[in-house]
PDB file of C-alpha atoms in Angstrom:
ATOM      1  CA  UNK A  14      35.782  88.882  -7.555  1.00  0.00           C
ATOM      2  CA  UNK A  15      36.622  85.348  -8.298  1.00  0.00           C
ATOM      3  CA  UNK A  16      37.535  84.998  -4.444  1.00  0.00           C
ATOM      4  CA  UNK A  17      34.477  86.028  -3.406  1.00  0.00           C
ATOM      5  CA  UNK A  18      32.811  83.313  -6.088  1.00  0.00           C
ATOM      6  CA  UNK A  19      34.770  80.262  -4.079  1.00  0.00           C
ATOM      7  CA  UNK A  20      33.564  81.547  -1.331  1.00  0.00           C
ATOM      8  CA  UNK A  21      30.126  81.718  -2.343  1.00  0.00           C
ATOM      9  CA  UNK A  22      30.306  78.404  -3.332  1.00  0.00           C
ATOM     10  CA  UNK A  23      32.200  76.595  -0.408  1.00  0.00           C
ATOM     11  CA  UNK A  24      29.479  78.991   1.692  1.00  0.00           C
ATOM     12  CA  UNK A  25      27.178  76.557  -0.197  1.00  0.00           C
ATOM     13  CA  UNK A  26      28.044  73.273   0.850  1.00  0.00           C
ATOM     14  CA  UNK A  27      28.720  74.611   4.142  1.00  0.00           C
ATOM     15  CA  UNK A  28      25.282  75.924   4.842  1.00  0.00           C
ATOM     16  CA  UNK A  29      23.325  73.075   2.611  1.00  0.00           C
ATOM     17  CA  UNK A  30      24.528  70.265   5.604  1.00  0.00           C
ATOM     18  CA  UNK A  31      22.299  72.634   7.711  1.00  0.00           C
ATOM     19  CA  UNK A  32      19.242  72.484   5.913  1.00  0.00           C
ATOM     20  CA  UNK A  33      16.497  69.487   5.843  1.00  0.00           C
ATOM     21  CA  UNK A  34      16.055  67.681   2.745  1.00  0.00           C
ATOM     22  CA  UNK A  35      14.433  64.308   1.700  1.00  0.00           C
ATOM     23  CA  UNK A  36      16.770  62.001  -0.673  1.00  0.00           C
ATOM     24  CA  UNK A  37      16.738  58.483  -1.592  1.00  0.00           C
ATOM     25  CA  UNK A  38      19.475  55.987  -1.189  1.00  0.00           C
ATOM     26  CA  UNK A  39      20.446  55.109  -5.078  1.00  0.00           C
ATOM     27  CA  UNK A  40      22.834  52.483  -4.340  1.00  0.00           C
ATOM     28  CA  UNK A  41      21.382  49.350  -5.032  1.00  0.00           C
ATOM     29  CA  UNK A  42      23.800  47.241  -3.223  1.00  0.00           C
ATOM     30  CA  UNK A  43      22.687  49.584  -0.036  1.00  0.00           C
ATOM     31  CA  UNK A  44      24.004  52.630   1.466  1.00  0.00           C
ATOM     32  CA  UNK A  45      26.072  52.526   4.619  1.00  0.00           C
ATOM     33  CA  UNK A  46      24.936  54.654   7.027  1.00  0.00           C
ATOM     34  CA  UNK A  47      27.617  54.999   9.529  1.00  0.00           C
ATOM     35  CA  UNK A  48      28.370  56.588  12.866  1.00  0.00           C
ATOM     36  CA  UNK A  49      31.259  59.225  12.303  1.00  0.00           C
ATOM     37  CA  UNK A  50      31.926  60.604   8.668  1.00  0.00           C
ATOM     38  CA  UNK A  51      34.820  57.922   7.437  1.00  0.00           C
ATOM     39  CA  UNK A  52      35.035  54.983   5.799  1.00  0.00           C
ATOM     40  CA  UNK A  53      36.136  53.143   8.975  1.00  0.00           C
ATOM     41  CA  UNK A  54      33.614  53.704  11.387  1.00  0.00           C
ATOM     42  CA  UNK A  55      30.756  51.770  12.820  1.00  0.00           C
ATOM     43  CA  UNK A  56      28.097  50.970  10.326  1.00  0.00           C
ATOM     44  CA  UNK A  57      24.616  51.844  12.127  1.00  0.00           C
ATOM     45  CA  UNK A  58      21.865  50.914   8.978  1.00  0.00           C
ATOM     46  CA  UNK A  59      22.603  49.353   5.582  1.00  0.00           C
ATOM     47  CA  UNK A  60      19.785  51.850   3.898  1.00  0.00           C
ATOM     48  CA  UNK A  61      18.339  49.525   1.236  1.00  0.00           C
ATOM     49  CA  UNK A  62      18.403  50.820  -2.710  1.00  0.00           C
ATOM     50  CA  UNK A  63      15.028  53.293  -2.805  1.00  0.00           C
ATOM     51  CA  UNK A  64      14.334  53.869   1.230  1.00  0.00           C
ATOM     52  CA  UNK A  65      14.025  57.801   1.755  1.00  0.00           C
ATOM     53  CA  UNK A  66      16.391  60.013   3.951  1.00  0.00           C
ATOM     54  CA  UNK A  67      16.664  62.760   5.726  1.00  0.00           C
ATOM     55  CA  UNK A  68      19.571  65.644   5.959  1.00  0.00           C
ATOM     56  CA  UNK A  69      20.082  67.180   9.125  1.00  0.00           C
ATOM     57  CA  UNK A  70      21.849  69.975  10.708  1.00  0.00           C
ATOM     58  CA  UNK A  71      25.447  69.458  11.659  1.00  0.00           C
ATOM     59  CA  UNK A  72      27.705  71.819  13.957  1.00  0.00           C
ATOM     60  CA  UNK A  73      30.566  70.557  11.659  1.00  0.00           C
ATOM     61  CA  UNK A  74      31.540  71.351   8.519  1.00  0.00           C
ATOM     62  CA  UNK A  75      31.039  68.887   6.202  1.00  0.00           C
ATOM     63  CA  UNK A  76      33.955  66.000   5.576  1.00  0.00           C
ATOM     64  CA  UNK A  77      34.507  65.555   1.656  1.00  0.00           C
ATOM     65  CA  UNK A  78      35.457  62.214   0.466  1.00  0.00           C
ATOM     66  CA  UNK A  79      36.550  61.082  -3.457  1.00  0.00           C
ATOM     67  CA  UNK A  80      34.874  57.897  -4.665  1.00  0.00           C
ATOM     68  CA  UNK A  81      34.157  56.079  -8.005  1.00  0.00           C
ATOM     69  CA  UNK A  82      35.396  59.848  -9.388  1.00  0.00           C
ATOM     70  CA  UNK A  83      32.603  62.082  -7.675  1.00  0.00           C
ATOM     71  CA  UNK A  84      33.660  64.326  -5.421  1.00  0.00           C
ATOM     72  CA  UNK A  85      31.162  64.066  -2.623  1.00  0.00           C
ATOM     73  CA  UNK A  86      30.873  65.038   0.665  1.00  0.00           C
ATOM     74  CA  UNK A  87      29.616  62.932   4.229  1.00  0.00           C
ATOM     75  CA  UNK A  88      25.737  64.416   4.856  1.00  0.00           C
ATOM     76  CA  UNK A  89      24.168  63.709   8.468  1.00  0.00           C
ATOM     77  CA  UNK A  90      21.348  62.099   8.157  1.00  0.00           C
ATOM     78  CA  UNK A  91      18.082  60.776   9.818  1.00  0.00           C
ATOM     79  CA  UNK A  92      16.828  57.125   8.805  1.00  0.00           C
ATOM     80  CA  UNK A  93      14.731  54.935  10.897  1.00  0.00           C
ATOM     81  CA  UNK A  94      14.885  56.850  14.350  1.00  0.00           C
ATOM     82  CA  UNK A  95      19.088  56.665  13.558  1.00  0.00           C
ATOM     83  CA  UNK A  96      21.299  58.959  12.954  1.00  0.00           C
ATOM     84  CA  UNK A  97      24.196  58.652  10.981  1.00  0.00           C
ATOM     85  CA  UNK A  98      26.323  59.977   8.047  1.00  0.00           C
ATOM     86  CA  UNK A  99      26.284  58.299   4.260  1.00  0.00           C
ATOM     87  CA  UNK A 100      28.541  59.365   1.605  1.00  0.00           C
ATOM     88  CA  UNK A 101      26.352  61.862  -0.817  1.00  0.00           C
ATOM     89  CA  UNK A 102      27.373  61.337  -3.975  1.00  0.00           C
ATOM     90  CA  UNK A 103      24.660  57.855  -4.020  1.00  0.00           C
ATOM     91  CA  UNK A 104      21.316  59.543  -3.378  1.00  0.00           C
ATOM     92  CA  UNK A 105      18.874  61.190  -5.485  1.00  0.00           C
ATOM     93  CA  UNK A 106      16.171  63.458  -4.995  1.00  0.00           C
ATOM     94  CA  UNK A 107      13.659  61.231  -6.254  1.00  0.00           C
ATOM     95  CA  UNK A 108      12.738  58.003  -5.642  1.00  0.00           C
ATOM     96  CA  UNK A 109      15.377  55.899  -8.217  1.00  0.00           C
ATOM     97  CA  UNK A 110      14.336  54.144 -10.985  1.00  0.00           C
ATOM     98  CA  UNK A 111      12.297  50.514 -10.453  1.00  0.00           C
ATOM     99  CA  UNK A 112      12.831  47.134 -11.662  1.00  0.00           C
ATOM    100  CA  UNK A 113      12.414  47.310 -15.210  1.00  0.00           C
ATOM    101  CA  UNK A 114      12.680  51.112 -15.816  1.00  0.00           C
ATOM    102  CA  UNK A 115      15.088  51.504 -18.416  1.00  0.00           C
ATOM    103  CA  UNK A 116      14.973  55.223 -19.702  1.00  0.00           C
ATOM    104  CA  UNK A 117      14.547  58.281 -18.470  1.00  0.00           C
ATOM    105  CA  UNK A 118      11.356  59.125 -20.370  1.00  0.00           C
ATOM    106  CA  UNK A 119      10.011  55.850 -18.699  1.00  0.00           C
ATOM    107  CA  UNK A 120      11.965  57.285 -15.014  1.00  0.00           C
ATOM    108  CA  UNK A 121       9.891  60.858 -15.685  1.00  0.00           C
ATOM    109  CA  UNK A 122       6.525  58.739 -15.593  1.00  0.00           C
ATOM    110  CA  UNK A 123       7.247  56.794 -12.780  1.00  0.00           C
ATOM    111  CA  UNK A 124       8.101  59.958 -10.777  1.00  0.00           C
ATOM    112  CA  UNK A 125       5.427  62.184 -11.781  1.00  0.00           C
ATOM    113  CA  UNK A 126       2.277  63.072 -14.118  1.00  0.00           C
ATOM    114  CA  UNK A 127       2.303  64.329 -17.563  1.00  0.00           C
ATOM    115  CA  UNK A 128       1.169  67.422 -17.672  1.00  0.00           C
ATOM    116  CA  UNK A 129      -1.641  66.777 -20.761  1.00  0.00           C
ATOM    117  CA  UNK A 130      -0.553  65.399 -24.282  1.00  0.00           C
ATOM    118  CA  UNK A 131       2.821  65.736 -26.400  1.00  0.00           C
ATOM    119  CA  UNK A 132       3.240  67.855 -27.877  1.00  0.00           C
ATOM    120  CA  UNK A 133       4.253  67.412 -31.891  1.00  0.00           C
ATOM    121  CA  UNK A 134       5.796  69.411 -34.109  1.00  0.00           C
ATOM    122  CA  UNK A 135       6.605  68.631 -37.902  1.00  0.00           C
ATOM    123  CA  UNK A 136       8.868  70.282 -39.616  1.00  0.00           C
ATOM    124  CA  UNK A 137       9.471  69.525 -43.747  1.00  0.00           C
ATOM    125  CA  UNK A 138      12.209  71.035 -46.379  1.00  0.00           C
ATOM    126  CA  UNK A 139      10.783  71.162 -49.672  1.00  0.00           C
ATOM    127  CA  UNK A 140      13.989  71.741 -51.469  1.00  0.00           C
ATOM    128  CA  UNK A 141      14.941  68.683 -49.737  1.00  0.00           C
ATOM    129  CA  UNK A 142      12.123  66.336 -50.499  1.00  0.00           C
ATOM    130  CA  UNK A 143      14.513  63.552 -50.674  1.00  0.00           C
ATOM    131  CA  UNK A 144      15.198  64.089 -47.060  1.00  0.00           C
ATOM    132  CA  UNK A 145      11.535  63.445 -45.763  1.00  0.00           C
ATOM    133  CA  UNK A 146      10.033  64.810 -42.625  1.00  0.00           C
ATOM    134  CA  UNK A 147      11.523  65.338 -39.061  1.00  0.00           C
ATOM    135  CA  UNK A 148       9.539  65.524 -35.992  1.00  0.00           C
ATOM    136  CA  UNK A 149       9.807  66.837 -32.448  1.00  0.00           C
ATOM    137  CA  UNK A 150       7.772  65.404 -29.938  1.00  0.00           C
ATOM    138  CA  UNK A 151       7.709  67.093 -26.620  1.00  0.00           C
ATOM    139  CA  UNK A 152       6.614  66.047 -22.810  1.00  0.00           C
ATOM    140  CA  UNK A 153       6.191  68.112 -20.205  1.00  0.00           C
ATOM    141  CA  UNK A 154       5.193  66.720 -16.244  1.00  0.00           C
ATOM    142  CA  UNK A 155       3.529  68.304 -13.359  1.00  0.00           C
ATOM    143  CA  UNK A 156       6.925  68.281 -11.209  1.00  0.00           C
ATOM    144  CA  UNK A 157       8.849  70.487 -13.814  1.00  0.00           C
ATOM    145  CA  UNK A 158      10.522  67.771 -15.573  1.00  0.00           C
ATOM    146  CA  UNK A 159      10.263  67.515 -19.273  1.00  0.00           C
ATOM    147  CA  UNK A 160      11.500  65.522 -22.384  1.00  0.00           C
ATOM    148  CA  UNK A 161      11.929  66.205 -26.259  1.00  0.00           C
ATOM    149  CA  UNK A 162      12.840  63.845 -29.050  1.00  0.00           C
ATOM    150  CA  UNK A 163      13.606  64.860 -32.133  1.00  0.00           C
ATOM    151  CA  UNK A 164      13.460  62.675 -35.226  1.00  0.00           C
ATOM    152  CA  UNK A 165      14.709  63.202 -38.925  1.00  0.00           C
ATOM    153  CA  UNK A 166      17.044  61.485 -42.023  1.00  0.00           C
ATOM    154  CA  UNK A 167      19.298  59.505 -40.473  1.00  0.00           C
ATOM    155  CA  UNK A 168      19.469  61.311 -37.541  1.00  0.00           C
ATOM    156  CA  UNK A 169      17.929  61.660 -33.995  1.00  0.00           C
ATOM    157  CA  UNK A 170      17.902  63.459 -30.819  1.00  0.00           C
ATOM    158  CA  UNK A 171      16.508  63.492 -26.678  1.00  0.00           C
ATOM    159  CA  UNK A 172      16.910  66.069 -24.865  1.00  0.00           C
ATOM    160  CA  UNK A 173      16.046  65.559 -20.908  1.00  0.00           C
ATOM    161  CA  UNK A 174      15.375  68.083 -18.069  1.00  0.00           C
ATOM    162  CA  UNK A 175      15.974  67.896 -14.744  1.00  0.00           C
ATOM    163  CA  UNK A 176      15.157  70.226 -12.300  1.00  0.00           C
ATOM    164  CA  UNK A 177      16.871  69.891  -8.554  1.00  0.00           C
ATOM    165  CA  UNK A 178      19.711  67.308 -10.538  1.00  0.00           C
ATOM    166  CA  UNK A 179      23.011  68.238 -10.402  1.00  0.00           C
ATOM    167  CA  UNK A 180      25.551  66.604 -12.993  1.00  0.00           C
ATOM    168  CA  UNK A 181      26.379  64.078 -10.452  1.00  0.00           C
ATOM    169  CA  UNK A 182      23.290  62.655 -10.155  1.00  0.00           C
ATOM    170  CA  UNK A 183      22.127  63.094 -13.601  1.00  0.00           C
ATOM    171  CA  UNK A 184      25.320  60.523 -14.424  1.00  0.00           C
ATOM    172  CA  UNK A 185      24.273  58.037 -11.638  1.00  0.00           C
ATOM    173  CA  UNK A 186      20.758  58.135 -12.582  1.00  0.00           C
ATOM    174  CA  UNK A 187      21.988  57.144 -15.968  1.00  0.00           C
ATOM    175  CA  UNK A 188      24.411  54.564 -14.656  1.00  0.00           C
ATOM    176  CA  UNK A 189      21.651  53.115 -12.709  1.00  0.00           C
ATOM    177  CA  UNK A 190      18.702  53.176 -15.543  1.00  0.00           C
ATOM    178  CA  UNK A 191      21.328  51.778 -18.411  1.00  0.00           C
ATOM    179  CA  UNK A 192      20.029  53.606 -21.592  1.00  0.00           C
ATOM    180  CA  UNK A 193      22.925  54.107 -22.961  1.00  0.00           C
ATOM    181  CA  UNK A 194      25.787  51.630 -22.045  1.00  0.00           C
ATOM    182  CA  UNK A 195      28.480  52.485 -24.576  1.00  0.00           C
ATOM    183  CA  UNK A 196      28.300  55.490 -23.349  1.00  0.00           C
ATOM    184  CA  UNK A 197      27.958  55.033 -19.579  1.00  0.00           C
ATOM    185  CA  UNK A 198      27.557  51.572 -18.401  1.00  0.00           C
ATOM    186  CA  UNK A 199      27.095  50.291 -14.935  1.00  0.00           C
ATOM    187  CA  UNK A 200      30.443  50.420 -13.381  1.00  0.00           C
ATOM    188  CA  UNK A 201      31.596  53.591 -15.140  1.00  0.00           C
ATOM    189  CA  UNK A 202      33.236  55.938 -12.466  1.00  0.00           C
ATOM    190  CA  UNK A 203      32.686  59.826 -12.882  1.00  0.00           C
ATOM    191  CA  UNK A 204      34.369  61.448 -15.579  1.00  0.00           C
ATOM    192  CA  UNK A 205      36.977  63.255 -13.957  1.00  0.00           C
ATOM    193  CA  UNK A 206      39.521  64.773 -16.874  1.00  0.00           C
ATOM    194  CA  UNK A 207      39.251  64.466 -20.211  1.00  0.00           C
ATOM    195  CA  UNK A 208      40.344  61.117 -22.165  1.00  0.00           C
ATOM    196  CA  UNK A 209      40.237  59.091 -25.232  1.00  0.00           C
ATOM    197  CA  UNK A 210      40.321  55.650 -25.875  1.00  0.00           C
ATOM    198  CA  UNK A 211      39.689  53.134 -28.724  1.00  0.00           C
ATOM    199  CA  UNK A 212      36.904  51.012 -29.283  1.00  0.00           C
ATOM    200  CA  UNK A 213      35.290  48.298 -31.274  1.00  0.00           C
ATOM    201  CA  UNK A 214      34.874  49.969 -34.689  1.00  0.00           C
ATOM    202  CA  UNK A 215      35.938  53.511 -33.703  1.00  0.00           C
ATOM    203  CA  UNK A 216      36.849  55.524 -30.594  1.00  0.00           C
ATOM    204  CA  UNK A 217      35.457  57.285 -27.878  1.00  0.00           C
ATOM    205  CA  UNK A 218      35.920  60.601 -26.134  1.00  0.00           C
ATOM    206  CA  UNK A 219      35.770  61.870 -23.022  1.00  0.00           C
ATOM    207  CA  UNK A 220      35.357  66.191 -22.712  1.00  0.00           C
ATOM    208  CA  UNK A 221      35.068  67.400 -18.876  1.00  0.00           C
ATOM    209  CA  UNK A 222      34.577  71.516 -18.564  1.00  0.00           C
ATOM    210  CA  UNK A 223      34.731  72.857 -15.157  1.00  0.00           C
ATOM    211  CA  UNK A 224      34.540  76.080 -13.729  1.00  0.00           C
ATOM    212  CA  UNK A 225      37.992  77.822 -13.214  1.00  0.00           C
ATOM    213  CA  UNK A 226      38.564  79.808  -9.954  1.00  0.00           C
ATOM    214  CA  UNK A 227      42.068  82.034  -9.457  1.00  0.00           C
ATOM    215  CA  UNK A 228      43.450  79.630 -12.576  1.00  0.00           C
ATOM    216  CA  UNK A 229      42.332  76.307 -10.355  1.00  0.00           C
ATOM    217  CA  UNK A 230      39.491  73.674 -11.824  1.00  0.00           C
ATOM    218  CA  UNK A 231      36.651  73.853  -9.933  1.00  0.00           C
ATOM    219  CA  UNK A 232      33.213  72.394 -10.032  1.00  0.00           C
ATOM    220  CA  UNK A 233      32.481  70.314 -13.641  1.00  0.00           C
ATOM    221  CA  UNK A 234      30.306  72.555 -15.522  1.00  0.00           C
ATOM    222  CA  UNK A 235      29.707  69.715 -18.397  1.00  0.00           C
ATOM    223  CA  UNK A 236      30.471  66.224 -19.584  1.00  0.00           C
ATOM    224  CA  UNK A 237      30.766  65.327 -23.149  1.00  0.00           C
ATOM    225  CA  UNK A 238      30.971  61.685 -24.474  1.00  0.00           C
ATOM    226  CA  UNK A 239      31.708  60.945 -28.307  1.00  0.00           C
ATOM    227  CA  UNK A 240      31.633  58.165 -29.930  1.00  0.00           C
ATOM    228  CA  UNK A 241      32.696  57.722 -33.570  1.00  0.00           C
ATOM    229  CA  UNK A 242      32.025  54.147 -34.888  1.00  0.00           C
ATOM    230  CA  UNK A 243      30.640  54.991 -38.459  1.00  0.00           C
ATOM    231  CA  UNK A 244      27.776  57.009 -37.038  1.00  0.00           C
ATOM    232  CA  UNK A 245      28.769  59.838 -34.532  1.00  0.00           C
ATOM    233  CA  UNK A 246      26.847  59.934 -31.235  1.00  0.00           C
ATOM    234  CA  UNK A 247      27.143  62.800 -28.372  1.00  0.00           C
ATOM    235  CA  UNK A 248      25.823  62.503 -25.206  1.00  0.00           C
ATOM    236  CA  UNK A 249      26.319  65.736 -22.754  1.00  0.00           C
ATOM    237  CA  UNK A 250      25.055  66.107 -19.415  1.00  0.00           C
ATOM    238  CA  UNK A 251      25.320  70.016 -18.176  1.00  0.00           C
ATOM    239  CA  UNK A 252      23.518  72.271 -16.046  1.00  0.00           C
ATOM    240  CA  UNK A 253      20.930  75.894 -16.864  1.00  0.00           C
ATOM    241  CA  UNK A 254      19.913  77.856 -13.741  1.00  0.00           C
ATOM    242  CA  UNK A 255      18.574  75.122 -11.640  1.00  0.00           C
ATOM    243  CA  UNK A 256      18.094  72.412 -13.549  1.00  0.00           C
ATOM    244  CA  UNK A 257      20.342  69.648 -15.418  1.00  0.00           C
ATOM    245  CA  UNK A 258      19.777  69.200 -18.969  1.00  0.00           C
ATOM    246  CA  UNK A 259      20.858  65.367 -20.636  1.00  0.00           C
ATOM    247  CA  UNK A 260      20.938  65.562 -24.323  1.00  0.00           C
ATOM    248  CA  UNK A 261      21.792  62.188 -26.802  1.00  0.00           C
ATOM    249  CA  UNK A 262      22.387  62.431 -30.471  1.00  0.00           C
ATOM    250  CA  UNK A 263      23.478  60.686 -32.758  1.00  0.00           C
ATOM    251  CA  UNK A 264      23.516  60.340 -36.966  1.00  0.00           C
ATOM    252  CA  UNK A 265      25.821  59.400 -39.887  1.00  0.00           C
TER     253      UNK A 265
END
């Protein structure tokens, strides 16, 4: 049975470099567009930070290639009357996030329409008066993606989904929109096995789940970051169905 899974899966990749899909090039230094799928070819467009692509069929099967800890894969693509391959693991399938968009809930608006008003909901303990009131706003928009912050004594929460995102993206979206840099800053490759590592004031942890095939790690399933530096925060990034699901949280 679990045979039959990796070959569902690699039947996956293999079939998606077939299909047509619009991106857009998230690397904001450019994305090399080149004319064979390696690193040492002829570059045939530098496709600037934002431009939109196009995936194309390819009689091959598709060239994988490690960098900055994602495991990605070379994608044939069409971009301005060119064709050429670019390494997948720096598009999106939205349009990335602008000059001065800094969160995601900011990144949701930019990309689409609220669908009507939050949505609030107010919770209270009364044996717990001491304790006050906690809230939980939520934000739904018209192209399925939807945010939800909770707030209560001493603690908070967001909670971000993402439909169409894989965990990949979801972690260079984050990496490009910098909302949380102690957690993920800029140059932060993908979390690749788990680690831990001490910080100003505390430590930090690194948790990465993947799927197991025939006792060999597979795809990651989830990423958990902890940080302990007198208030805990956790920040996960994992996937439901078909959509990826961020959540931050963090008290004392």
């Amino acid at each position: 049975m679990k045979k039959i899974i990796v070959t569902l899966v690699i039947s996956f990749f293999y079939s998606f470099s077939f299909a047509q899909f619009t991106y857009y090039a998230a690397a904001k230094a450019g994305l090399s567009m080149r004319e064979q799928p390696n690193t040492s070819a002829k570059v045939l467009e530098k496709i600037a930070y934002g431009e939109k692509l196009v995936t194309i069929t390819d009689e091959n099967q598709p060239v994988a290639i490690a960098t900055e800890g994602f495991n990605a894969f070379w994608w044939k693509v069409k971009y301005n009357n060119k064709t050429g391959y670019i390494v997948n693991s720096y598009v999106l399938p939205m349009p990335p996030p602008k000059a001065g968009v800094k969160t995601l809930s900011d990144f949701f608006s930019q990309v689409s329409t609220k669908a009507g008003s939050p949505l609030l909901v107010k919770k209270s303990e009364a044996a717990l008066n001491e304790m006050g009131e906690s809230t939980i706003t939520k934000q739904l928009f018209k192209n399925g993606m939807e945010w939800q912050e909770e707030k209560g004594y001493e603690n908070g929460s967001n909670l971000y989904l993402l439909p169409d995102f894989t965990i990949e993206q979801c972690f260079l979206l984050v990496r490009l929109l910098g909302q949380y840099p102690d957690l993920i800053s800029e140059k932060d490759p993908f979390p690749s096995k788990n680690a831990n590592a001490k910080i100003e004031g505390g430590t930090k942890s690194i948790e990465v789940q993947r799927e197991k095939y025939d006792g060999k790690p597979g795809p990651v399933q989830k990423i958990k970051i902890v940080l302990e530096q007198g208030a805990i925060t956790e920040f996960e990034i994992f996937t439901l169905g078909t959509q990826a699901l961020i959540f931050w949280t963090s008290g004392v």
